[in-house]
Coordinates of C-alpha atoms and ligand atoms in Angstrom, one line a residue:
M1 CA 109.3 251.9 317.1
S2 CA 111.6 253.5 314.4
I3 CA 115.4 252.5 314.2
R4 CA 116.1 256.2 315.0
S5 CA 113.9 256.4 318.1
I6 CA 115.4 253.0 319.3
Y7 CA 118.8 254.6 318.8
I8 CA 117.6 257.7 320.7
F9 CA 115.9 255.5 323.4
S10 CA 119.1 253.6 324.0
V11 CA 121.6 256.6 324.1
L12 CA 119.1 258.3 326.5
A13 CA 119.2 254.8 328.6
A14 CA 122.7 254.4 328.6
M15 CA 123.2 258.3 329.8
T16 CA 120.6 257.6 332.4
A17 CA 122.2 254.4 333.7
A18 CA 126.0 256.5 333.5
A19 CA 124.4 259.2 335.3
Q20 CA 122.9 257.0 338.0
N21 CA 126.3 254.7 338.3
A22 CA 128.1 258.1 339.2
A23 CA 125.6 258.9 341.7
Y24 CA 125.6 255.3 343.0
P25 CA 129.6 254.3 343.0
I26 CA 130.0 250.6 343.7
L27 CA 133.1 250.7 346.0
T28 CA 132.9 247.0 347.4
P29 CA 135.2 245.2 345.1
A30 CA 133.4 242.0 343.4
P31 CA 134.2 238.9 345.4
R32 CA 137.0 237.2 343.9
P33 CA 136.7 233.6 342.0
A34 CA 138.7 231.8 344.4
A35 CA 137.1 230.1 347.4
E36 CA 137.1 232.8 350.3
I37 CA 135.9 232.0 353.8
H38 CA 134.1 234.8 355.9
G39 CA 131.9 235.0 358.7
P40 CA 132.8 235.1 362.4
K41 CA 136.1 233.9 364.4
A42 CA 134.0 232.5 367.2
Y43 CA 130.8 231.0 367.7
G44 CA 128.7 230.3 370.9
A45 CA 126.4 227.2 371.4
R46 CA 124.9 225.4 374.4
P47 CA 126.1 221.9 375.2
G48 CA 124.2 219.1 373.5
R49 CA 121.7 221.3 371.3
P50 CA 120.7 220.8 367.7
F51 CA 123.8 222.8 365.8
L52 CA 123.5 224.4 362.4
Y53 CA 125.9 226.5 360.7
R54 CA 126.6 227.5 356.9
I55 CA 130.2 228.5 356.5
P56 CA 129.8 231.7 354.6
C57 CA 132.0 231.6 351.5
T58 CA 132.6 233.3 348.1
G59 CA 133.9 232.1 345.1
V60 CA 133.1 230.3 342.1
R61 CA 130.8 226.9 342.9
P62 CA 131.4 223.9 343.2
I63 CA 133.5 224.2 346.5
R64 CA 134.7 221.5 348.7
F65 CA 134.5 222.2 352.4
S66 CA 136.5 220.5 355.1
A67 CA 137.0 221.2 358.6
E68 CA 139.9 220.1 361.1
G69 CA 139.2 219.8 364.5
L70 CA 135.4 219.4 364.0
P71 CA 133.7 217.6 367.4
P72 CA 132.7 214.1 366.6
S73 CA 128.8 215.0 367.3
L74 CA 128.8 217.4 364.1
K75 CA 129.3 216.9 360.7
L76 CA 130.0 218.8 357.9
D77 CA 128.4 218.6 354.2
A78 CA 131.5 218.8 351.8
T79 CA 129.6 220.3 349.1
T80 CA 127.3 222.8 351.1
G81 CA 129.3 223.7 353.7
I82 CA 126.7 223.4 356.3
V83 CA 127.9 221.8 359.6
S84 CA 124.9 220.1 361.5
G85 CA 124.4 217.8 364.1
Q86 CA 124.4 218.2 368.0
S87 CA 126.8 220.6 369.9
P88 CA 129.4 218.8 372.2
Q89 CA 128.2 217.8 375.8
K90 CA 131.4 219.0 377.2
P91 CA 131.3 222.9 378.0
G92 CA 134.7 224.5 376.6
E93 CA 136.6 225.8 373.5
Y94 CA 136.9 223.6 370.7
Q95 CA 139.6 225.2 368.0
I96 CA 138.3 224.5 364.5
T97 CA 140.0 225.4 361.2
L98 CA 137.6 225.3 358.2
R99 CA 138.8 225.2 354.8
A100 CA 137.2 225.7 351.4
A101 CA 138.7 225.0 347.7
N102 CA 137.5 225.4 344.2
S103 CA 139.1 225.5 340.8
K104 CA 140.6 228.7 341.3
G105 CA 142.0 228.7 344.9
K106 CA 141.4 228.0 348.4
S107 CA 141.1 229.4 351.8
S108 CA 141.1 228.6 355.7
R109 CA 139.9 230.2 358.5
A110 CA 140.3 229.8 362.4
F111 CA 136.8 229.1 364.0
K112 CA 136.8 228.7 367.7
L113 CA 133.5 227.0 369.0
V114 CA 132.8 228.0 372.6
I115 CA 130.2 225.7 374.3
G116 CA 128.9 227.1 377.5
D117 CA 126.1 229.5 378.0
T118 CA 126.6 232.4 375.7
L119 CA 125.3 232.6 372.3
A120 CA 125.7 235.5 369.6
L121 CA 129.5 235.6 370.4
T122 CA 129.7 238.1 367.4
P123 CA 126.3 240.2 366.4
S124 CA 123.6 238.3 364.8
M125 CA 123.1 238.8 361.0
G126 CA 120.1 238.4 358.5
W127 CA 117.0 239.5 357.1
N128 CA 113.7 240.6 359.0
D129 CA 110.5 241.3 357.2
W130 CA 109.3 244.3 359.1
Y131 CA 110.3 247.3 356.9
S132 CA 109.0 245.6 353.6
F133 CA 106.2 243.5 354.3
Y134 CA 104.5 244.8 357.8
H135 CA 101.1 242.8 357.9
H136 CA 101.6 241.6 354.4
V137 CA 104.3 238.8 355.3
T138 CA 103.3 235.2 354.5
D139 CA 105.0 231.7 354.4
K140 CA 105.7 232.2 351.1
L141 CA 107.6 235.4 351.4
M142 CA 110.0 234.1 354.2
R143 CA 110.7 230.9 352.0
Q144 CA 111.6 233.3 349.1
A145 CA 113.7 235.5 351.5
A146 CA 115.7 232.2 352.3
D147 CA 116.0 231.6 348.7
T148 CA 117.3 234.9 348.1
L149 CA 119.7 235.0 350.9
I150 CA 121.7 232.1 349.1
A151 CA 121.0 233.4 345.7
S152 CA 122.1 236.7 345.9
G153 CA 125.0 235.8 348.0
M154 CA 124.2 237.8 351.1
A155 CA 124.4 234.0 353.3
D156 CA 128.1 233.7 351.8
F157 CA 129.0 236.9 353.9
G158 CA 127.3 235.7 357.0
Y159 CA 123.5 236.9 356.7
D160 CA 122.1 233.8 358.0
Y161 CA 118.6 234.5 360.2
V162 CA 115.5 234.7 358.3
N163 CA 113.2 236.4 360.8
I164 CA 109.7 236.8 360.5
D165 CA 108.5 239.8 362.9
D166 CA 104.9 240.9 363.9
C167 CA 101.8 239.7 362.4
W168 CA 102.1 235.9 361.9
M169 CA 99.7 235.1 364.5
V170 CA 95.8 235.8 364.3
K171 CA 94.7 239.4 365.0
P172 CA 91.8 238.5 368.1
G173 CA 88.5 240.4 367.5
P174 CA 85.0 239.7 366.0
A175 CA 86.5 239.8 362.3
A176 CA 88.9 236.9 363.7
P177 CA 88.6 234.2 360.9
E178 CA 89.5 231.4 364.1
P179 CA 90.9 231.5 367.5
A180 CA 94.3 232.9 368.7
R181 CA 95.2 229.7 370.5
T182 CA 93.9 226.1 370.6
P183 CA 92.0 225.0 373.2
E184 CA 94.9 223.8 374.8
G185 CA 96.0 227.2 375.1
N186 CA 98.6 226.8 372.3
I187 CA 99.6 230.1 370.1
R188 CA 98.7 229.6 366.3
S189 CA 99.9 231.1 363.4
N190 CA 97.4 232.6 361.1
R191 CA 96.4 231.5 357.4
D192 CA 99.5 232.9 356.0
F193 CA 101.7 230.8 357.8
P194 CA 100.0 226.9 357.3
D195 CA 102.8 225.2 358.8
M196 CA 105.6 226.7 360.7
N197 CA 107.6 223.5 361.2
A198 CA 107.9 223.2 357.4
L199 CA 108.8 226.6 357.2
T200 CA 111.6 226.5 359.6
S201 CA 112.8 223.0 357.8
Y202 CA 112.6 224.8 354.6
I203 CA 115.2 227.5 356.2
H204 CA 117.0 225.0 357.7
D205 CA 117.8 222.9 354.8
K206 CA 119.6 225.9 353.3
G207 CA 121.6 226.0 356.5
L208 CA 119.8 229.1 357.3
K209 CA 118.3 230.2 360.9
A210 CA 114.9 231.1 361.3
G211 CA 113.7 233.9 363.8
L212 CA 110.2 234.8 365.3
Y213 CA 108.6 237.7 367.0
T214 CA 106.0 238.1 369.9
S215 CA 105.2 240.6 372.9
P216 CA 104.9 239.9 376.6
G217 CA 101.5 242.1 376.4
P218 CA 98.4 240.5 375.5
L219 CA 98.5 242.2 371.9
T220 CA 101.6 242.8 369.9
C221 CA 102.4 246.3 368.4
A222 CA 100.2 245.5 365.4
N223 CA 97.8 244.2 367.9
Y224 CA 98.1 240.3 366.9
E225 CA 97.9 237.9 369.8
G226 CA 100.5 238.2 372.1
S227 CA 102.1 236.1 374.9
Y228 CA 100.7 237.4 378.2
Q229 CA 100.0 234.6 380.2
H230 CA 101.0 231.9 378.0
E231 CA 104.6 232.8 378.1
E232 CA 105.6 229.0 379.1
A233 CA 103.4 227.4 376.0
D234 CA 104.7 229.9 373.8
A235 CA 108.5 229.3 374.6
R236 CA 107.9 225.8 374.2
Q237 CA 105.9 226.3 371.1
F238 CA 108.6 228.4 369.4
A239 CA 111.1 225.9 370.2
A240 CA 109.1 223.0 369.0
W241 CA 108.4 224.9 365.8
G242 CA 112.0 225.0 365.3
F243 CA 112.8 228.8 365.8
D244 CA 116.3 230.1 366.7
F245 CA 115.7 233.5 367.4
L246 CA 113.3 235.5 369.3
K247 CA 112.3 239.1 369.4
Y248 CA 110.3 240.3 372.3
D249 CA 108.6 243.5 371.8
W250 CA 107.3 245.4 375.0
C251 CA 104.0 247.0 373.1
S252 CA 100.7 246.3 375.2
Y253 CA 102.6 244.9 378.1
G254 CA 102.9 248.6 379.8
K255 CA 99.2 248.1 380.4
K256 CA 100.0 245.1 382.4
A257 CA 103.1 246.1 384.0
A258 CA 102.3 247.1 388.0
N259 CA 104.3 250.2 387.9
S260 CA 107.0 251.8 385.9
S261 CA 109.9 250.4 388.4
L262 CA 113.1 248.8 387.0
E263 CA 111.9 245.7 388.4
E264 CA 108.4 245.7 386.3
L265 CA 110.7 246.8 383.2
Q266 CA 112.8 243.7 383.5
K267 CA 110.2 240.9 385.0
P268 CA 108.8 240.0 381.1
Y269 CA 112.2 239.6 379.9
R270 CA 113.7 237.8 382.9
Q271 CA 111.0 235.4 382.6
M272 CA 111.0 234.6 378.7
G273 CA 114.9 234.9 379.0
E274 CA 114.7 232.2 381.3
L275 CA 112.0 230.1 379.6
L276 CA 114.3 229.9 376.5
R277 CA 117.2 229.0 378.0
N278 CA 115.7 225.9 379.5
Q279 CA 114.4 224.7 375.8
N280 CA 116.4 222.1 374.0
R281 CA 117.4 224.8 371.4
D282 CA 119.7 227.6 371.1
M283 CA 117.3 230.5 370.8
V284 CA 118.9 234.1 370.4
F285 CA 116.9 236.4 372.5
N286 CA 116.4 240.1 371.1
L287 CA 114.8 242.6 373.5
C288 CA 112.7 245.4 371.8
Q289 CA 111.7 247.8 374.6
Y290 CA 113.0 250.9 372.9
G291 CA 116.1 251.4 375.5
R292 CA 113.7 251.9 378.7
G293 CA 115.2 251.6 381.9
D294 CA 118.7 251.8 380.1
V295 CA 118.4 248.4 379.0
W296 CA 122.1 248.2 378.0
K297 CA 122.7 247.9 381.5
W298 CA 120.9 244.9 382.3
G299 CA 119.6 243.1 379.1
G300 CA 122.5 240.6 379.6
D301 CA 121.6 239.7 382.9
V302 CA 117.9 239.0 382.2
G303 CA 119.1 236.6 379.3
G304 CA 119.2 239.3 376.3
H305 CA 121.7 238.8 373.8
S306 CA 120.8 242.1 372.1
W307 CA 118.4 245.1 372.8
R308 CA 117.2 247.8 371.0
T309 CA 118.4 251.3 372.3
T310 CA 116.0 253.4 370.6
G311 CA 112.4 253.8 369.3
D312 CA 111.7 252.6 365.6
L313 CA 114.5 253.6 363.3
G314 CA 111.5 253.6 360.6
L315 CA 109.7 256.1 362.5
E316 CA 112.3 258.5 363.3
K317 CA 112.3 262.0 361.6
D318 CA 115.0 263.2 359.7
T319 CA 116.2 266.5 360.9
E320 CA 119.4 268.1 359.2
L321 CA 120.2 264.5 358.7
P322 CA 118.6 261.4 358.0
G323 CA 116.9 259.4 360.9
F324 CA 119.8 256.8 361.1
Y325 CA 122.2 259.2 362.1
S326 CA 120.2 260.3 365.4
I327 CA 119.3 256.8 366.2
G328 CA 123.1 255.9 365.8
F329 CA 124.5 258.7 367.9
K330 CA 122.2 257.5 370.7
N331 CA 123.4 254.2 370.2
A332 CA 127.0 255.2 369.9
E333 CA 126.9 256.1 373.6
H334 CA 126.4 252.8 375.2
F335 CA 129.7 251.4 373.8
E336 CA 130.9 250.4 377.3
Y337 CA 128.1 248.2 377.5
A338 CA 128.4 245.8 374.5
K339 CA 130.4 242.7 374.4
P340 CA 130.3 239.0 373.1
G341 CA 126.9 237.8 373.9
R342 CA 125.6 241.3 374.8
W343 CA 124.9 243.8 371.7
N344 CA 123.4 247.2 371.5
D345 CA 120.5 247.0 368.8
P346 CA 120.2 250.4 366.9
D347 CA 117.5 248.4 364.7
Y348 CA 117.5 247.6 361.0
I349 CA 119.5 248.6 357.8
L350 CA 117.0 250.1 355.8
I351 CA 118.4 250.8 352.4
G352 CA 117.6 249.9 348.8
Y353 CA 113.7 249.5 348.4
V354 CA 112.0 250.3 351.8
G355 CA 108.3 250.2 352.9
N356 CA 106.6 253.3 354.4
A357 CA 106.4 252.7 358.5
R358 CA 103.7 255.2 358.4
K359 CA 101.7 254.0 355.7
N360 CA 102.0 250.0 355.8
D361 CA 100.2 249.4 352.8
A362 CA 102.3 251.5 350.4
P363 CA 104.7 249.5 348.3
P364 CA 108.4 249.6 349.2
Q365 CA 110.0 252.6 347.3
L366 CA 113.7 253.2 346.5
T367 CA 115.5 255.0 349.4
S368 CA 116.1 258.5 349.6
L369 CA 119.5 258.2 351.3
T370 CA 122.3 259.3 348.7
A371 CA 125.1 256.6 348.4
D372 CA 127.4 258.7 350.8
E373 CA 124.7 258.2 353.4
Q374 CA 124.2 254.6 352.8
Y375 CA 128.2 253.8 353.2
S376 CA 128.0 255.9 356.5
Y377 CA 125.1 254.0 357.8
M378 CA 126.7 250.6 357.3
S379 CA 129.9 251.9 358.3
M380 CA 128.2 253.2 361.5
W381 CA 126.5 249.9 362.3
A382 CA 129.4 247.7 361.6
L383 CA 131.7 250.2 364.2
M384 CA 128.8 249.7 366.6
A385 CA 129.1 246.0 366.7
S386 CA 125.3 246.3 365.8
P387 CA 123.2 243.0 364.5
L388 CA 123.2 243.4 361.0
F389 CA 119.6 242.8 360.0
Y390 CA 118.6 244.0 356.5
S391 CA 114.9 244.7 356.5
G392 CA 114.6 246.4 353.0
D393 CA 112.4 244.2 350.1
I394 CA 114.6 241.5 349.4
T395 CA 112.8 240.5 346.4
H396 CA 113.8 243.4 344.9
L397 CA 117.7 243.9 345.3
D398 CA 119.8 246.0 343.4
K399 CA 123.8 246.1 342.9
F400 CA 124.3 249.0 344.7
T401 CA 122.4 247.8 347.9
L402 CA 124.3 244.5 347.5
N403 CA 127.7 246.3 347.4
V404 CA 126.8 248.3 350.6
L405 CA 125.5 245.0 352.6
C406 CA 128.3 242.8 351.4
N407 CA 131.7 244.1 351.9
A408 CA 133.8 241.1 353.7
E409 CA 136.1 243.6 355.7
V410 CA 133.3 246.0 356.2
I411 CA 131.5 243.0 358.0
D412 CA 134.4 241.5 359.5
V413 CA 134.7 244.8 361.7
D414 CA 131.2 244.3 363.1
Q415 CA 131.8 240.6 363.6
D416 CA 135.1 241.0 365.2
M417 CA 135.3 238.5 368.0
L418 CA 136.8 240.7 370.5
G419 CA 133.5 242.1 370.4
K420 CA 134.0 245.7 371.6
Q421 CA 131.9 248.4 370.2
A422 CA 133.4 251.6 368.9
R423 CA 134.2 254.7 371.4
I424 CA 133.2 258.2 370.2
V425 CA 136.4 260.0 369.4
R426 CA 134.6 263.2 368.6
K427 CA 131.1 264.5 368.1
T428 CA 130.7 268.2 367.0
K429 CA 128.1 269.5 364.8
E430 CA 130.2 268.6 361.6
E431 CA 132.0 265.7 362.5
F432 CA 131.4 262.4 364.1
V433 CA 134.5 260.0 364.7
L434 CA 134.5 256.3 366.2
A435 CA 137.1 254.0 366.8
K436 CA 136.8 250.2 367.6
P437 CA 139.5 248.1 368.5
L438 CA 140.2 244.7 367.0
E439 CA 140.9 241.2 368.1
D440 CA 144.4 241.5 365.8
G441 CA 145.4 244.8 367.6
S442 CA 144.3 247.0 365.0
L443 CA 141.7 249.9 365.1
A444 CA 138.8 250.5 362.5
V445 CA 138.2 254.2 362.4
G446 CA 135.0 255.7 361.1
L447 CA 135.1 259.6 360.3
F448 CA 131.9 260.6 359.3
N449 CA 131.3 264.4 358.0
L450 CA 127.9 265.4 359.0
S451 CA 128.3 268.7 357.1
K452 CA 126.9 269.5 353.9
S453 CA 130.0 270.2 352.1
P454 CA 133.3 268.0 351.4
R455 CA 135.6 268.3 354.4
T456 CA 139.2 267.4 355.0
M457 CA 139.0 265.3 358.3
E458 CA 141.7 264.5 360.7
V459 CA 142.6 262.2 363.6
S460 CA 145.9 262.4 365.5
W461 CA 147.3 259.1 366.9
A462 CA 146.8 261.1 370.4
D463 CA 143.0 261.1 369.8
L464 CA 143.3 257.2 369.0
Q465 CA 145.6 256.4 371.7
L466 CA 148.2 255.1 369.0
S467 CA 151.8 255.5 368.2
G468 CA 154.2 254.9 365.7
K469 CA 153.7 254.4 361.8
Q470 CA 150.4 252.4 361.3
R471 CA 149.3 250.9 357.8
V472 CA 146.1 252.4 356.7
R473 CA 143.4 250.2 354.8
D474 CA 140.4 251.8 353.0
L475 CA 137.8 249.2 354.3
W476 CA 135.3 250.0 351.4
R477 CA 137.7 249.7 348.6
Q478 CA 139.8 247.1 350.3
K479 CA 142.8 249.0 349.3
N480 CA 145.8 249.8 351.2
L481 CA 146.6 253.5 351.2
G482 CA 149.8 253.4 352.8
V483 CA 151.8 254.2 356.0
A484 CA 151.0 257.0 358.0
T485 CA 152.8 258.4 361.3
G486 CA 151.2 260.6 364.1
R487 CA 147.6 261.4 362.0
H488 CA 145.4 259.9 359.3
S489 CA 143.4 262.7 357.4
A490 CA 140.9 262.0 354.6
M491 CA 138.5 264.4 352.1
V492 CA 135.3 263.1 353.2
A493 CA 132.3 263.8 350.9
P494 CA 129.1 265.5 352.4
H495 CA 127.4 262.9 354.7
G496 CA 130.0 260.5 353.7
V497 CA 132.3 258.3 355.6
A498 CA 136.3 257.4 355.5
F499 CA 136.3 254.0 356.7
V500 CA 139.8 252.7 357.5
R501 CA 141.7 250.0 359.3
L502 CA 145.1 251.0 361.1
G503 CA 147.4 248.5 362.2
R504 CA 151.0 247.7 362.2
Ligands
GLA1 C1 107.4 247.9 367.2 C2 108.7 247.6 367.0 C3 109.2 247.3 365.5 C4 108.2 246.1 365.2 C5 106.8 246.6 365.3 C6 105.9 245.3 365.0 O1 107.2 248.9 366.9 O2 109.5 248.5 367.6 O3 110.6 246.9 365.2 O4 108.7 245.0 365.4 O5 106.7 246.7 366.4 O6 104.6 245.7 365.1

C-alpha cells in the first residue's frame, strides 16, 4: 500500500469511527479508579448451605477487601473479595458492612444477609448462552463466559450467574451417540460437557455461580432429554454437580399434562420447587412457561423466584417498535406481583452481537437496535426489577454494549432492596412512563418516547404522587440535573428514554 492510500484509508477509518461514535454515544461514565462496591444491599440464603458471593467492586486492582459483622461460618478472601463457606445455621438478619480499598480510595456498603427461606432477594444477574450459542453450547464456551464476566468487568457490577440453557444433555433418538441416562436413570451431559463438576468448580473458583436448564417434559424445547419421571434424580444430580440455578421450561410437558387446568399447570413446578428446596444447596428456580395461567399470581407459591411472563423475546416480531417493547409492555402490567424473591421475568437482554433465534446456525450479528433503543431496553428492564441476564455473544463484547450493561446507578434501580417493580404511570401510542419506588424514599422514573420524532415529555408530581422540591439525577449520565418543583420534563429522542431518579 502506498503512503497516500494508507493516509486515505486512515482518514476514512477515523471518519467511520467518528460517525459510529456519534450514532452510539457512550453515556455511562467510565468506572472511577478508586475502589467502589456495587451490587445488592440484601442477600437471601437458606441456613447451613454452601455459600458463595463475590463482592462486585470497580476500581484499579489490587483491591483489599474486608467485612464487619461477617458470621463466623463465612470467610472473606481479602484479595479476591470472594465470600465463601457455609451460611449461618440460625435464621435471621445479619448486618454486614463490606469494605474495599485501593491506592486511589476506599468504599463501604451495607449488606444485609437474610438467612431464611427466601433466595433472590434482588433479581438475579448474569449471562445465559441461549441467544448466542443455541445447540453449539459447550463446556469450553461456558468457561470462556466465566472468564469474560471477570475480565470485562461485568462481574464487578453484579453479573454473577453463568447459565447454561438447553442442549447440554443428550438428544435421544437413533442418531444419539450414547444413552441419555445411566443404567441407574441418572441424566448424562453430552460430549460437549465432559465433566459438569469440573465446570461448576471452574465457575465457583472465580466467585461466580452456575446455572442449568431442563424441562418437566420428556424432551426439552430443542428435543434434548428432559426430566419427566426423573425429577427427583435430576434435582439431586444438579445439586451434586454444583449448580446454583435452574430454569425449568414447559416444552413437551403439554403432552403429559392431564388437562389445561391451573392445577396441572402448576404441578410440575410445584414438584421441582420442592425438590430443589430439599437439596443441600441454594438453587434459584426460574419458571419458564411463557406466562400461562397468570403465573405471576402463583409462581412464588410453587417455589419459583422468577417466572417468564411472555413468549420468547428473540422470536417476538417487530411491529412499529422493536420486539422488546411489546414484551416489556406485557411484563410491566404485572408490577403488583413482584417482590423480593418473586420476580417477573421478561426474558434476556439481547444487545451487542446476538444470534438468530429462527436460524440457530447463523453466527451472531450486531443488533439492529439503535443506541436509544438499547438505553430504553436496559432502563425498562431495570425499572421492572427484571432478572438481568445478558444473552448476546459474550466472546464478542464491544464498548457500547458494555456501557449499556454496566451502569452502576441503572443497576442499583433494578437491584433496589425494596423490591418493587415500577408502576405504569402513562401508556399512550407515543409515551410510556414507569415509576419505581426505591428503598431510600426516592423514585426512579423512565420517560420512554415511543414515537419516531424527538418529543418533550413531562410528568407532574401529581402523576408521581410526589410533592415539594425534588432533586433530579440523570441515571445514564450519573449527573445531577438540579432541583425541580411540580414537574419534570425532558426532550427525549425517538425510541429513547429519559431515566431519572427523583429524591429529596
Ligand atoms: C424455550 C425458552 C427459551 C429457551 C429455549 C431452549 O423456547 O423460552 O428461553 O430456553 O426454549 O430450547
